[in-house]
CSV table of C-alpha atoms in Angstrom, one decimal:
chain,number,residue,atom,x,y,z
A,1,UNK,CA,6.4,-4.9,-10.9
A,2,UNK,CA,2.9,-3.7,-10.4
A,3,UNK,CA,3.2,-1.7,-13.6
A,4,UNK,CA,3.3,-5.0,-15.5
A,5,UNK,CA,-0.5,-5.6,-14.9
A,6,UNK,CA,-1.6,-2.1,-15.8
A,7,UNK,CA,-3.6,-1.9,-19.1
A,8,UNK,CA,-1.1,0.6,-20.5
A,9,UNK,CA,1.9,-1.7,-19.8
A,10,UNK,CA,4.4,-2.4,-22.5
A,11,UNK,CA,7.9,-4.0,-22.2
A,12,UNK,CA,9.4,-0.5,-22.5
A,13,UNK,CA,7.2,1.0,-19.8
A,14,UNK,CA,7.9,-1.9,-17.4
A,15,UNK,CA,11.6,-1.6,-18.0
A,16,UNK,CA,11.5,2.2,-17.4
A,17,UNK,CA,9.6,1.6,-14.2
A,18,UNK,CA,12.4,-0.6,-12.9
A,19,UNK,CA,15.0,2.0,-14.0
A,20,UNK,CA,13.1,5.1,-12.9
A,21,UNK,CA,15.5,6.1,-10.1
A,22,UNK,CA,18.7,5.2,-11.8
A,23,UNK,CA,19.7,8.6,-13.1
A,24,UNK,CA,19.0,10.2,-9.7
A,25,UNK,CA,20.6,7.5,-7.5
A,26,UNK,CA,23.6,6.2,-9.6
A,27,UNK,CA,26.3,8.8,-10.2
A,28,UNK,CA,27.9,8.4,-13.6
A,29,UNK,CA,24.9,6.8,-15.3
A,30,UNK,CA,23.6,9.1,-18.0
A,31,UNK,CA,20.5,8.9,-20.2
A,32,UNK,CA,22.6,7.9,-23.2
A,33,UNK,CA,23.7,4.8,-21.2
A,34,UNK,CA,20.1,3.8,-20.8
A,35,UNK,CA,19.3,4.6,-24.4
A,36,UNK,CA,22.2,2.4,-25.6
A,37,UNK,CA,21.3,-0.5,-23.3
A,38,UNK,CA,17.5,-0.4,-23.5
A,39,UNK,CA,16.4,1.7,-26.4
A,40,UNK,CA,15.0,5.1,-27.2
A,41,UNK,CA,11.5,4.6,-25.7
A,42,UNK,CA,12.8,3.3,-22.4
A,43,UNK,CA,15.2,6.3,-22.2
A,44,UNK,CA,12.4,8.7,-23.0
A,45,UNK,CA,10.2,7.3,-20.2
A,46,UNK,CA,13.1,7.3,-17.7
A,47,UNK,CA,13.8,10.9,-18.6
A,48,UNK,CA,10.2,11.8,-17.8
A,49,UNK,CA,10.4,9.8,-14.6
A,50,UNK,CA,13.5,11.6,-13.4
A,51,UNK,CA,13.0,14.6,-11.3
A,52,UNK,CA,14.5,17.6,-13.2
A,53,UNK,CA,15.3,19.3,-9.8
A,54,UNK,CA,17.8,16.7,-8.7
A,55,UNK,CA,21.0,18.3,-7.7
A,56,UNK,CA,19.4,21.8,-7.5
A,57,UNK,CA,20.2,24.1,-4.5
A,58,UNK,CA,16.6,25.6,-4.6
A,59,UNK,CA,14.5,25.1,-1.5
A,60,UNK,CA,12.6,21.8,-1.4
A,61,UNK,CA,9.2,23.3,-2.1
A,62,UNK,CA,10.5,25.0,-5.2
A,63,UNK,CA,12.2,21.7,-6.4
A,64,UNK,CA,9.1,19.7,-5.8
A,65,UNK,CA,6.9,22.3,-7.7
A,66,UNK,CA,9.4,22.0,-10.6
A,67,UNK,CA,9.1,18.2,-10.6
A,68,UNK,CA,5.3,18.4,-10.6
A,69,UNK,CA,5.2,20.8,-13.5
A,70,UNK,CA,7.5,18.3,-15.3
A,71,UNK,CA,5.1,15.4,-14.6
A,72,UNK,CA,2.1,17.4,-15.6
A,73,UNK,CA,3.5,17.5,-19.1
A,74,UNK,CA,4.5,13.8,-19.2
A,75,UNK,CA,2.7,11.1,-21.2
A,76,UNK,CA,-0.1,9.3,-19.4
A,77,UNK,CA,2.0,6.1,-19.1
A,78,UNK,CA,4.7,8.0,-17.1
A,79,UNK,CA,2.1,9.4,-14.8
A,80,UNK,CA,0.8,5.9,-14.2
A,81,UNK,CA,4.3,4.7,-13.2
A,82,UNK,CA,4.7,7.7,-10.9
A,83,UNK,CA,1.4,7.1,-9.2
A,84,UNK,CA,2.2,3.5,-8.6
A,85,UNK,CA,5.6,4.4,-7.3
A,86,UNK,CA,4.2,6.9,-4.9
A,87,UNK,CA,1.6,4.5,-3.6
A,88,UNK,CA,4.3,1.9,-3.0
A,89,UNK,CA,6.5,4.5,-1.2
A,90,UNK,CA,3.7,5.6,1.1
A,91,UNK,CA,2.8,2.0,2.0
A,92,UNK,CA,6.4,1.5,3.1
A,93,UNK,CA,7.2,4.9,4.7
A,94,UNK,CA,8.3,5.2,8.3
A,95,UNK,CA,5.3,6.9,9.9
A,96,UNK,CA,7.3,7.7,13.0
A,97,UNK,CA,9.3,10.5,11.5
A,98,UNK,CA,8.2,14.0,10.7
A,99,UNK,CA,9.3,13.6,7.1
A,100,UNK,CA,6.1,11.4,6.7
A,101,UNK,CA,3.9,14.4,7.1
A,102,UNK,CA,5.8,16.4,4.5
A,103,UNK,CA,5.9,13.5,2.1
A,104,UNK,CA,2.1,13.1,2.5
A,105,UNK,CA,1.6,16.8,1.8
A,106,UNK,CA,3.8,16.6,-1.3
A,107,UNK,CA,1.9,13.4,-2.4
A,108,UNK,CA,-1.4,15.3,-2.2
A,109,UNK,CA,0.0,18.0,-4.5
A,110,UNK,CA,1.3,15.3,-6.9
A,111,UNK,CA,-2.2,13.7,-6.8
A,112,UNK,CA,-3.7,17.0,-7.9
A,113,UNK,CA,-1.2,17.4,-10.7
A,114,UNK,CA,-1.3,13.9,-12.2
A,115,UNK,CA,-4.1,12.0,-10.6
A,116,UNK,CA,-6.3,12.4,-13.7
A,117,UNK,CA,-4.1,9.8,-15.5
A,118,UNK,CA,-5.9,6.9,-13.8
A,119,UNK,CA,-9.1,7.1,-11.7
A,120,UNK,CA,-8.4,3.8,-9.8
A,121,UNK,CA,-4.8,4.8,-9.0
A,122,UNK,CA,-6.0,8.3,-8.0
A,123,UNK,CA,-8.3,6.8,-5.4
A,124,UNK,CA,-5.7,4.3,-4.2
A,125,UNK,CA,-3.1,7.1,-3.8
A,126,UNK,CA,-5.6,9.2,-1.9
A,127,UNK,CA,-6.2,6.3,0.5
A,128,UNK,CA,-2.4,5.6,0.9
A,129,UNK,CA,-1.9,9.3,1.8
A,130,UNK,CA,-4.8,9.1,4.3
A,131,UNK,CA,-3.5,5.9,5.8
A,132,UNK,CA,0.1,7.2,6.2
A,133,UNK,CA,-1.1,10.4,7.8
A,134,UNK,CA,-3.4,8.5,10.2
A,135,UNK,CA,-0.5,6.3,11.3
A,136,UNK,CA,1.7,9.4,11.6
A,137,UNK,CA,-0.9,11.2,13.7
A,138,UNK,CA,-1.4,8.2,15.9
A,139,UNK,CA,2.4,7.9,16.5
A,140,UNK,CA,2.5,11.6,17.3
A,141,UNK,CA,-0.3,11.3,19.8
A,142,UNK,CA,1.2,8.3,21.5
A,143,UNK,CA,4.6,10.0,21.6
A,144,UNK,CA,3.1,13.1,23.2
A,145,UNK,CA,1.4,10.9,25.9
A,146,UNK,CA,4.7,9.0,26.6
A,147,UNK,CA,7.2,11.8,26.6
A,148,UNK,CA,5.3,15.0,26.7
A,149,UNK,CA,4.3,17.7,24.2
A,150,UNK,CA,7.5,19.7,24.5
A,151,UNK,CA,9.7,16.7,23.5
A,152,UNK,CA,8.3,16.6,20.0
């Protein structure tokens, strides 16, 4: 919903922002379904927002690098949606799991790849990464003190 107030927002971009995970998360839904239901532009945005590595058997680092290269070539509007999505994800992430650290590291790489799309969102994503990492590190420290270094 936050995309709606961005200066680049259009009806098509907002629609694509709501649909951005549909191709990855809903088996049986194809891009032509989105095109038929919402139009060519929405389908184009959703295609850009969909990770091309989904379903690949490559190691995670390779998949995420492929996804970043895909985003680097995307229109600025798509990059804005992806930045907002990543900020939201980081604000909601469970900082008491080790995945948080990996996700923050991947978010930093994404920031380097597409942060130039919007200076304000670039700063906000950097802060969201820092905040999530600080909470994760605090959790790790507290867990070490409670259960010992070797338990982690």
